[in-house]
Short mmCIF file of C-alpha atoms and ligand atoms in Angstrom, two decimals:
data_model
loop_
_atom_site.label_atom_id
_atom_site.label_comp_id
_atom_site.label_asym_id
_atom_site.label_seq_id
_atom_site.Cartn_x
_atom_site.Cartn_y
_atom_site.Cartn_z
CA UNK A 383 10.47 -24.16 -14.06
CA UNK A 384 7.06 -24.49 -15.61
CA UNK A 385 5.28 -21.74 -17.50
CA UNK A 386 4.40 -19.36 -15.35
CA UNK A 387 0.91 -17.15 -15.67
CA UNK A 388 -0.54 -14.52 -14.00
CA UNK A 389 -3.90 -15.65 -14.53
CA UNK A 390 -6.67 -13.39 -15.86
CA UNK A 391 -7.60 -9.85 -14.28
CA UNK A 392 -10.79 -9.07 -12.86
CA UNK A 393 -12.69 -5.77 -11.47
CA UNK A 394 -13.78 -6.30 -8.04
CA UNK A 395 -17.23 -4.11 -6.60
CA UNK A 396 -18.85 -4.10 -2.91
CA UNK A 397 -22.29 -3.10 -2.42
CA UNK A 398 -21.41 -2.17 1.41
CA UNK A 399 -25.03 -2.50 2.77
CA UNK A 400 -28.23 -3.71 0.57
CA UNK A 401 -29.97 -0.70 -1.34
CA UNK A 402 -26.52 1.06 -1.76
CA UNK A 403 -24.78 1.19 -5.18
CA UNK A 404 -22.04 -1.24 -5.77
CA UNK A 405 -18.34 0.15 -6.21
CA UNK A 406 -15.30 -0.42 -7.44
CA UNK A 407 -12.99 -1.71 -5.00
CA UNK A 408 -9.79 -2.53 -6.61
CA UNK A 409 -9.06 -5.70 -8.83
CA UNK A 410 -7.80 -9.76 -8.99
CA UNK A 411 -5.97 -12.50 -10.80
CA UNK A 412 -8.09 -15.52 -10.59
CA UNK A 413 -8.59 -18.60 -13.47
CA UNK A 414 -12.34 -18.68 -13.51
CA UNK A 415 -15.46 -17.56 -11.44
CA UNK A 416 -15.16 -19.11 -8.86
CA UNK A 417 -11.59 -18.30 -7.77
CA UNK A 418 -12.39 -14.65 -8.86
CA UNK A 419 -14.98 -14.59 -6.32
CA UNK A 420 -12.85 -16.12 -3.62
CA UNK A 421 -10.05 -13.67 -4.03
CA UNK A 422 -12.26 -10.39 -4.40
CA UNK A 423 -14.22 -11.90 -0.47
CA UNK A 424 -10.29 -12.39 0.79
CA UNK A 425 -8.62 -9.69 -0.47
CA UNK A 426 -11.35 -6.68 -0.14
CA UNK A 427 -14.23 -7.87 2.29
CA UNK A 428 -11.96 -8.96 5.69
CA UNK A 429 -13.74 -6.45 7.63
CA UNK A 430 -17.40 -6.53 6.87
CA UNK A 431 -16.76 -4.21 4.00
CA UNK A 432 -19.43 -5.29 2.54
CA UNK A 433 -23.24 -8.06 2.15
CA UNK A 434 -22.04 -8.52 -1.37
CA UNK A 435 -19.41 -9.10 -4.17
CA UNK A 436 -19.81 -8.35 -8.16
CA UNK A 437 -16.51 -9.72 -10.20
CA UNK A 438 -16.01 -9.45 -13.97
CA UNK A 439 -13.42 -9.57 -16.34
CA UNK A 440 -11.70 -6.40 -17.09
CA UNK A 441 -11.37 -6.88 -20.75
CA UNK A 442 -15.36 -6.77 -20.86
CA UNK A 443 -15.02 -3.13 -19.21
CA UNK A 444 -15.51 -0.90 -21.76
CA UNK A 445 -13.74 3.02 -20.55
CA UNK A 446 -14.37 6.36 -22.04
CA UNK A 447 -11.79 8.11 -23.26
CA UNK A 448 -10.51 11.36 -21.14
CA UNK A 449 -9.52 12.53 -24.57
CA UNK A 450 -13.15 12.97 -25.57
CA UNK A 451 -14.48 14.18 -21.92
CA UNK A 452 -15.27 18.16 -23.21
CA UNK A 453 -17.54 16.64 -25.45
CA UNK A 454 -18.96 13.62 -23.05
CA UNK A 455 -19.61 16.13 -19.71
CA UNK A 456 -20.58 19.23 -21.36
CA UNK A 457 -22.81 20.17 -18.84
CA UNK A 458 -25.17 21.66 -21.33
CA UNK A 459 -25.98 24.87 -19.47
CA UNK A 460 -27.32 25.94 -22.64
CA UNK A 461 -30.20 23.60 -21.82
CA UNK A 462 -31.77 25.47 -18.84
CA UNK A 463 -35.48 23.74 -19.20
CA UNK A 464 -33.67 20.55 -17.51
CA UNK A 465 -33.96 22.57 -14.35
CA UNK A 466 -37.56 22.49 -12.44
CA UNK A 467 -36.62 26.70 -12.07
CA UNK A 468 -36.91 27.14 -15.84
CA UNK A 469 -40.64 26.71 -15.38
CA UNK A 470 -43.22 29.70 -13.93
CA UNK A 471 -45.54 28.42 -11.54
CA UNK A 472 -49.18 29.86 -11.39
CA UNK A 473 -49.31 32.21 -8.02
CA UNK A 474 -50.25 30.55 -5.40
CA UNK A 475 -49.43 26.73 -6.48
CA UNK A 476 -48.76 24.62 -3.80
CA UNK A 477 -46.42 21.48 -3.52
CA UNK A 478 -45.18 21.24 -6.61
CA UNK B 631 -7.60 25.24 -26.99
CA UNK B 632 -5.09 23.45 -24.57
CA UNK B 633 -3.46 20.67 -25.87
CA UNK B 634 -4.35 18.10 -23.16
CA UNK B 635 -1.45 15.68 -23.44
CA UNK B 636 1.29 18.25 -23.10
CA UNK B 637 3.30 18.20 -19.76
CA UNK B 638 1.99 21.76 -18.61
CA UNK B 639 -1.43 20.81 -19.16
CA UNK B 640 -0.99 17.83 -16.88
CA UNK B 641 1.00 20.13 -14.27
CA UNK B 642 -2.27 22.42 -14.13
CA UNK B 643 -4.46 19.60 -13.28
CA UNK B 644 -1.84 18.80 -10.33
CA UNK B 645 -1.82 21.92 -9.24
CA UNK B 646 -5.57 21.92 -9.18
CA UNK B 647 -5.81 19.05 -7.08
CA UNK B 648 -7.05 17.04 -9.42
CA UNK B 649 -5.74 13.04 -9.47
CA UNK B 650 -4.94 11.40 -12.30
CA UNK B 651 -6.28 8.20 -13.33
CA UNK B 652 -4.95 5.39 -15.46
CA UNK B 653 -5.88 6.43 -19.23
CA UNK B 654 -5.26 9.86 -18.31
CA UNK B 655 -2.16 11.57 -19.94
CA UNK B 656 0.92 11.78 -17.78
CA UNK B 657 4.66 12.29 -18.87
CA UNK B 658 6.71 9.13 -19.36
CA UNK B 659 8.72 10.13 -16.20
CA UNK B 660 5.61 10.55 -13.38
CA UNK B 661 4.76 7.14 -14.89
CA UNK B 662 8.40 5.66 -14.21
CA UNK B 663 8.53 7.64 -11.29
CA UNK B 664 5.08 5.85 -10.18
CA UNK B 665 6.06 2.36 -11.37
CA UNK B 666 9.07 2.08 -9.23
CA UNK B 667 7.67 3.24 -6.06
CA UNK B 668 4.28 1.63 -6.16
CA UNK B 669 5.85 -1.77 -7.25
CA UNK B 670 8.42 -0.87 -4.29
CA UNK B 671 5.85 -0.49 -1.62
CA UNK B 672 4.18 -3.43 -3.09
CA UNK B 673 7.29 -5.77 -2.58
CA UNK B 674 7.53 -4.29 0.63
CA UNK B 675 4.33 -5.56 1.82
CA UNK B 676 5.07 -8.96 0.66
CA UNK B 677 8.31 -9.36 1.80
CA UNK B 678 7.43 -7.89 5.48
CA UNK B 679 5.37 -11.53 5.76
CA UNK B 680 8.45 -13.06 6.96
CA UNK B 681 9.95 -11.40 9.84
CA UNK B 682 6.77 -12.29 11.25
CA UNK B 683 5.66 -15.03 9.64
CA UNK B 684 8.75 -16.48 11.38
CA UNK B 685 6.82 -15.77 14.60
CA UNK B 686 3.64 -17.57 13.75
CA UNK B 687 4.28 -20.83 15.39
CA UNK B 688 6.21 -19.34 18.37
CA UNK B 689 3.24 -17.16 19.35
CA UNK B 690 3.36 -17.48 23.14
CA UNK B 691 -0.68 -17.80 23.32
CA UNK B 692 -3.36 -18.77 21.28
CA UNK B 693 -4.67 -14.84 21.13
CA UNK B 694 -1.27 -13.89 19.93
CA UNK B 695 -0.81 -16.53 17.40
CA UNK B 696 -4.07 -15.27 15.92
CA UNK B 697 -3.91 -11.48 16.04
CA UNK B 698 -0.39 -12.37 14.60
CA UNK B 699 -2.14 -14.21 11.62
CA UNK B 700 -4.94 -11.66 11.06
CA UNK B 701 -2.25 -9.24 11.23
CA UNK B 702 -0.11 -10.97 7.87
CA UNK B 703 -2.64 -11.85 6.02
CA UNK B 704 -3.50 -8.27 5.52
CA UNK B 705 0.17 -7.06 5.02
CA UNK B 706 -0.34 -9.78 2.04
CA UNK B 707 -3.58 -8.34 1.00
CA UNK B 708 -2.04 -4.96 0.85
CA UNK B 709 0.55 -6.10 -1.19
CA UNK B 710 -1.89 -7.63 -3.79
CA UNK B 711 -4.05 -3.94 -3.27
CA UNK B 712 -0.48 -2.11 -4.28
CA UNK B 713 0.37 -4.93 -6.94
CA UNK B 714 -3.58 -4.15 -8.35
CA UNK B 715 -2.73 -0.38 -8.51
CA UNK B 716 0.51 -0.69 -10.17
CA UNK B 717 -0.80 -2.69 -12.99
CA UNK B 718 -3.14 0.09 -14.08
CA UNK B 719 0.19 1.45 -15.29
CA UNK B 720 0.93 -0.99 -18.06
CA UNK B 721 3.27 -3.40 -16.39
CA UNK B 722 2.51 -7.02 -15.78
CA UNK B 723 2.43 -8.81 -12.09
CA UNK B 724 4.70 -11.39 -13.70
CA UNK B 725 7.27 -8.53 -14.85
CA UNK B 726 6.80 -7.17 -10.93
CA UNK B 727 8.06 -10.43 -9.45
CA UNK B 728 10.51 -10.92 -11.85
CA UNK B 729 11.94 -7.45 -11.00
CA UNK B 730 12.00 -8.16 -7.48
CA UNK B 731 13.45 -11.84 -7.86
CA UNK B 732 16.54 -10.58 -10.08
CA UNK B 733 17.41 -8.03 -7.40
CA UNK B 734 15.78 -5.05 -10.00
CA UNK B 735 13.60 -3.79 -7.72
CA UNK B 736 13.83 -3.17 -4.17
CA UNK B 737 11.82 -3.38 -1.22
CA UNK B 738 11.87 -1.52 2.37
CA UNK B 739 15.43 -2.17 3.67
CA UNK B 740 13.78 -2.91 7.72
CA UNK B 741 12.81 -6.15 6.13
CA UNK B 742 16.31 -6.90 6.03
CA UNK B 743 16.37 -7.02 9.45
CA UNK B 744 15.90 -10.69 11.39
CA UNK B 745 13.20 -10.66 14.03
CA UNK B 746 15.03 -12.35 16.86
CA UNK B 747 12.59 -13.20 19.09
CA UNK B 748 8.83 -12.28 20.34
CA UNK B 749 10.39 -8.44 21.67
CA UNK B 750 11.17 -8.16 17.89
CA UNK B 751 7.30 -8.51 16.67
CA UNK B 752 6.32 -5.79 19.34
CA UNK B 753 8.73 -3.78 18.12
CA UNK B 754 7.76 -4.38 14.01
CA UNK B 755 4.07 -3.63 14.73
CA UNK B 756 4.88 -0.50 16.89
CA UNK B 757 7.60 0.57 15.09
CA UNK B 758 7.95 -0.34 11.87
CA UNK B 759 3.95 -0.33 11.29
CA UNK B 760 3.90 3.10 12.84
CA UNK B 761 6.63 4.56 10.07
CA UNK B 762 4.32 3.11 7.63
CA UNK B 763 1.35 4.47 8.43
CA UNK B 764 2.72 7.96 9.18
CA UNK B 765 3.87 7.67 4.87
CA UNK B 766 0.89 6.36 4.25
CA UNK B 767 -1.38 8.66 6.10
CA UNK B 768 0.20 11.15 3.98
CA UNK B 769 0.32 8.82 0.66
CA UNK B 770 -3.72 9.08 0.39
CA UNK B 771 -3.60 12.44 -1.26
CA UNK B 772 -1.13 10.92 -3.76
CA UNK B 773 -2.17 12.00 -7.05
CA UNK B 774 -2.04 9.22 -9.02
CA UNK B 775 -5.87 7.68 -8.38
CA UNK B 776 -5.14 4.23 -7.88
CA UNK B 777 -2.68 4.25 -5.50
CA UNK B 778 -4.42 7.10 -3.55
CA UNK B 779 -7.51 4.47 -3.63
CA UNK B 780 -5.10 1.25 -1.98
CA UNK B 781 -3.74 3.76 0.50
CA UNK B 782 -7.09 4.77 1.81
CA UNK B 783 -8.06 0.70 2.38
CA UNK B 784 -4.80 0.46 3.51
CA UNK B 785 -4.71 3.41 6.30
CA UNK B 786 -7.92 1.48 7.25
CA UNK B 787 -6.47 -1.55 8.34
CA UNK B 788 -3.39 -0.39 9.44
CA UNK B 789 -4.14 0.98 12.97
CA UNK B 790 -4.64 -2.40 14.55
CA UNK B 791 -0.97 -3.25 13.41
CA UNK B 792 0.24 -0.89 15.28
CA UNK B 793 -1.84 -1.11 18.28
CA UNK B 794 -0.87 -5.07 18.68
CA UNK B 795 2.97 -4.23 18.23
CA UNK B 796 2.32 -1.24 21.27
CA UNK B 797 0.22 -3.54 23.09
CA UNK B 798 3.32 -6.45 23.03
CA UNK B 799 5.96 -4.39 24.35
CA UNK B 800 3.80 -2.31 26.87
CA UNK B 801 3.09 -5.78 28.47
CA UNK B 802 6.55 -6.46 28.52
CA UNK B 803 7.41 -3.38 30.25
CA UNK B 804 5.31 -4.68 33.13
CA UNK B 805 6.64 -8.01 33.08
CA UNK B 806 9.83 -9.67 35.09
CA UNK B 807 13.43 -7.99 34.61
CA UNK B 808 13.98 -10.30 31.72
CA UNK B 809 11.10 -9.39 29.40
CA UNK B 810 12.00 -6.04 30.45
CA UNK B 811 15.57 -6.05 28.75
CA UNK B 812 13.90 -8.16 25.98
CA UNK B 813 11.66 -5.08 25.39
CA UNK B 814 14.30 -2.50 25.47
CA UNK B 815 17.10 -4.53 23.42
CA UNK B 816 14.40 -4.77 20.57
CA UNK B 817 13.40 -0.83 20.72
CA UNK B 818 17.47 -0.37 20.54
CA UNK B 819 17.49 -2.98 17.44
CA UNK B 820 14.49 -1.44 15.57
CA UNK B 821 14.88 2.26 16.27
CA UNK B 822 17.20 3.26 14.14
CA UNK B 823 15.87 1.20 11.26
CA UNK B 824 12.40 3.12 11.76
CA UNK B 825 14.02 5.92 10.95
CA UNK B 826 15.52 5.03 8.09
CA UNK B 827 12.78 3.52 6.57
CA UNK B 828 11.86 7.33 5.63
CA UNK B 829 14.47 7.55 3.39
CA UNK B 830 17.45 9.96 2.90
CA UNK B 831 17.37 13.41 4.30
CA UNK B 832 15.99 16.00 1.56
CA UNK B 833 19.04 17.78 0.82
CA UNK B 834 19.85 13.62 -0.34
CA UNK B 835 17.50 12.43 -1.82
CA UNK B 836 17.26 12.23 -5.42
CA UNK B 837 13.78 11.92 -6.70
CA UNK B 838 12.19 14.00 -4.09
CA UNK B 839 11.29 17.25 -6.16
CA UNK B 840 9.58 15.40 -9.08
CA UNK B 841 7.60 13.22 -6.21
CA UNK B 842 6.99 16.59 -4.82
CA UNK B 843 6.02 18.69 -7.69
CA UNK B 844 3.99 16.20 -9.19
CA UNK B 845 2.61 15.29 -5.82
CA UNK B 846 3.51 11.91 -5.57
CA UNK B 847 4.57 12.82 -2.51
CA UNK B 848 2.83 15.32 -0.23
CA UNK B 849 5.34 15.52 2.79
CA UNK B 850 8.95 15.58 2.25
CA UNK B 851 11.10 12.04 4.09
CA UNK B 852 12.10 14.38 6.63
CA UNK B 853 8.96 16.31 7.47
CA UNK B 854 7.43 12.70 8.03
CA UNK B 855 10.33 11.39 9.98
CA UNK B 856 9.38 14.15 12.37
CA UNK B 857 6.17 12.89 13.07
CA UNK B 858 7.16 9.90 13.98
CA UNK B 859 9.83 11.03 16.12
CA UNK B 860 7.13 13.02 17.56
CA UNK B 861 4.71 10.89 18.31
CA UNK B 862 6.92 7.65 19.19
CA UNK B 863 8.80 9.21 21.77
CA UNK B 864 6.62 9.79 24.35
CA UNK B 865 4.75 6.52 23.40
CA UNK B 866 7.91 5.08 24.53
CA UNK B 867 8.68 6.85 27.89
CA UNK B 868 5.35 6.17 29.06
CA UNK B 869 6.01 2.28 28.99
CA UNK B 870 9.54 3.34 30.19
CA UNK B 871 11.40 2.29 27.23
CA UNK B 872 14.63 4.02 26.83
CA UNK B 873 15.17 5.50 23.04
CA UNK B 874 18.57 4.69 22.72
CA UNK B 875 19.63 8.35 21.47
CA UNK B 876 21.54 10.85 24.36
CA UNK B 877 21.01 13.46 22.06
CA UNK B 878 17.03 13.68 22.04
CA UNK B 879 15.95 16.96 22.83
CA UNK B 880 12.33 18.25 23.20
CA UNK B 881 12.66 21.75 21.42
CA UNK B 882 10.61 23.47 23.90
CA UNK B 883 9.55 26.40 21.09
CA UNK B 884 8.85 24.10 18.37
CA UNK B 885 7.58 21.42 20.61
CA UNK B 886 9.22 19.02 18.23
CA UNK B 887 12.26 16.77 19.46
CA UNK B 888 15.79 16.73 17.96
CA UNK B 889 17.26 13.27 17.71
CA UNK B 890 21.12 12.56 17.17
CA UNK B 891 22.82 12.09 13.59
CA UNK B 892 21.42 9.03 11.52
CA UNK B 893 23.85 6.53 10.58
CA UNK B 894 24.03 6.28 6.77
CA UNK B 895 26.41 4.02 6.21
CA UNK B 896 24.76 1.78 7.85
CA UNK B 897 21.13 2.32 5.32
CA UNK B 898 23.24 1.73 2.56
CA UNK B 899 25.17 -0.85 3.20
CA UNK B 900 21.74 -2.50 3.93
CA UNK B 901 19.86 -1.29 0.31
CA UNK B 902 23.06 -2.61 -1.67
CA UNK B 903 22.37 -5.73 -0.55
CA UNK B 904 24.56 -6.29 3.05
CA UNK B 905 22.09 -6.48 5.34
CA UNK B 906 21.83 -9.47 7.58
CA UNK B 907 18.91 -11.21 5.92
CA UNK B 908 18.71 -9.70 2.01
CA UNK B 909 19.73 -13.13 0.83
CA UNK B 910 17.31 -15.15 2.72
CA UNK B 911 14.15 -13.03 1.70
CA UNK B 912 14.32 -13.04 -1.68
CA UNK B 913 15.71 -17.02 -2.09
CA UNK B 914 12.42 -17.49 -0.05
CA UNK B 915 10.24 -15.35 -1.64
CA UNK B 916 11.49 -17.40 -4.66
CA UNK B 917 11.20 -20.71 -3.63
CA UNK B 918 7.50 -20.25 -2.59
CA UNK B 919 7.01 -18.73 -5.64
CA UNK B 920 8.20 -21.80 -7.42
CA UNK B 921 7.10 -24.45 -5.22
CA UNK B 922 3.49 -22.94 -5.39
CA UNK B 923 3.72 -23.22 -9.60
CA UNK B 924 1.64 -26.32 -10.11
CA UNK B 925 -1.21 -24.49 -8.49
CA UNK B 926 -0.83 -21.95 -10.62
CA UNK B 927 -0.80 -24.17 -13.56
CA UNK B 928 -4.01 -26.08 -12.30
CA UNK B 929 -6.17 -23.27 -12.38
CA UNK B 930 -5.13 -22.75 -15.89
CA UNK B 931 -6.02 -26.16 -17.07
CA UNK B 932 -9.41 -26.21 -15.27
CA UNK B 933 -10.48 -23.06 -16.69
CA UNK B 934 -8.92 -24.68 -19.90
CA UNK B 935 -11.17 -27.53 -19.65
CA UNK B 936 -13.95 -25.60 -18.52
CA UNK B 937 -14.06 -23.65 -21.74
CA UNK B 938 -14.09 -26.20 -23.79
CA UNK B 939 -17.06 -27.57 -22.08
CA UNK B 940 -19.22 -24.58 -22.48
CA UNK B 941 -18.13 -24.15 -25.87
CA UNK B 942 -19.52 -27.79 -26.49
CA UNK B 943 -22.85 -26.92 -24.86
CA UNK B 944 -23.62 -23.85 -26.95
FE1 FE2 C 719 0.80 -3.03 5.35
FE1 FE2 C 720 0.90 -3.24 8.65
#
């Protein structure tokens, strides 16, 4: 039996319709672009899921860590003048 | 301050509804627990190819041969979705297929089962698909992320299977006195195997209340064998099959229906290995597997090649 491989992994996202974000869809073995491509239309676009494809490695994706996610989200609440209410408004201003 | 990678702090999340996602803490046995049953459904996928891959050629018209394709090739893609999923977990797609070659891991025992002839790919899609997509309905508010994710795509594709297989036997029904009995033999065949592909009764089953407590699973086996029963049976009487139970019983109160004892035996004499095709699906799954090799090992070298090119060029 020869060596056996299960090629390299790639991250698969769909933009579903043009102007929409693209997403994550799941991921693929594949040898090189190309094939990574192919895979990611076969496997996750069989349905008109989606008007295009982004692949890319998955050793390139770099992840926080959930360890550190108190810090990271904070929501910062203590920073109210990020909020358009913070502000007072002459009386009587209009559209704004 | 909570210590997040302690086992109660995970079991709060849980119980919050929260899902948990790859890097996330989880104890050593919700992993395990995860690993065999993704990698399980995964296999299952795969290996349900053949039964009715075996019908591919046979298809008695040119629409049925190609729903019949369309219909494989995404039991394949969901099997690559599930295969995906279950790598997020630290275990290797080579180590998967090695666990299912050696007999390690297992896969849905209905597989085991030979389809016999074009009754028996009616009765797969209605049947069989229908089991799977009343688990799987239930399987998208798993809460490991990634598998909840697959099962989503997968619920998505999964009504058509069903609706073919339903579609197959309700022609039959109104066909001549032969494709009648065809009909019917298969719905005796595939029954009882549909309702076994649930798994044990609870009061049986061991790795129910971790799957449950950790929501793995959100339904119990026999809370989602009910639904089927529920919803199959009258699927079936209005095509006039027969279920081949005498002890069905609407429960007029509950509105559910009570169905005669399940024959055990039988389920595991099929997952240790005795059912009537075990053999043949895995020495094909292997021989595929091996035959297909050199393209395997192509890829490898042209990438090879490839990136010694562009290192050349820079
Ligand atoms: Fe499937
Ligand atoms: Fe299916």
């Amino acid at each position: 039996m020869s060596l056996d491989t299960q090629l390299d992994l790639w991250e698969v996202f769909i933009q579903s319709k043009s102007g929409l974000p693209y997403i994550h869809a799941g991921s693929v073995h594949a040898s090189d672009n190309k094939m990574a491509l192919q895979n990611a239309r076969d496997i996750y676009t069989r349905r008109g899921e989606g008007t295009s494809i982004w692949v890319m490695p998955s050793k390139y994706i770099v992840a926080s860590n959930p360890d550190d996610n108190d810090m990271l989200f904070d929501p910062s609440n203590d920073k109210v003048y990020r909020h358009p209410t913070f502000y007072v408004m002459p009386e009587g201003a209009k559209n704004i | 301050m909570h210590n997040e990678h302690s086992d109660t702090h995970f079991q709060t999340r849980i119980d919050n509804g929260e899902h948990i996602e790859a890097k996330d803490y989880m104890p050593e046995n919700y992993r395990k627990h995860l690993i065999r049953q993704m990698s399980q459904h995964a296999h299952s996928e795969v290996i349900g190819m053949q039964p009715e891959g075996n019908w591919i050629t046979r298809a008695p018209s040119l629409r049925a041969k190609q729903i019949l394709l369309a219909k494989i090739q995404d039991e394949g893609g969901h099997g690559l979705y599930l295969y995906s999923a279950a790598e997020t977990l630290g275990v290797s797609r080579v180590e998967f297929i090695q666990q299912l070659q050696s007999g390690k891991a297992k896969y849905s025992s209905i597989f085991n089962y030979p389809a016999l002839n074009w009754a028996d790919v009616g009765a797969i899609g209605w049947l069989v698909d229908g089991a799977a997509i009343v688990n799987q309905v239930s399987l998208q508010r798993t809460s490991y992320g990634p598998y909840s994710r697959a099962m989503v795509r997968i619920c998505k594709e999964e009504s058509f299977h069903q609706r073919q297989g339903y579609e197959i036997m309700a022609k039959m029904m109104k066909g001549t006195k032969d494709q009648q009995a065809m009909a019917q033999d298969a719905m005796n065949r595939w029954w009882w195997p549909a309702l076994m592909m649930f798994g044990p009764h609870d009061t049986d089953s061991p790795h129910s209340s971790d799957a449950v407590k950790w929501k793995i699973k959100r339904e119990t086996n026999d809370e989602l064998r009910q639904k089927f029963i529920d919803k199959t049976i009258p699927q079936a009487e209005l095509i006039g099959l027969t279920v081949p139970d005498d002890k069905i019983k609407l429960d007029e109160k509950t509105g559910h229906y009570k169905i005669g004892p399940i024959n055990w035996d039988e389920f595991y004499r099929v997952i240790a290995g005795n059912g009537p095709c075990n053999k043949q699906r895995l020495d094909h799954h292997i021989k595929f597997h091996e035959e297909g090799s050199w393209v395997r090992d192509a890829a490898v070298a042209y990438k090879q090649k490839h990136s010694t090119k562009e290192l050349q060029t820079v």
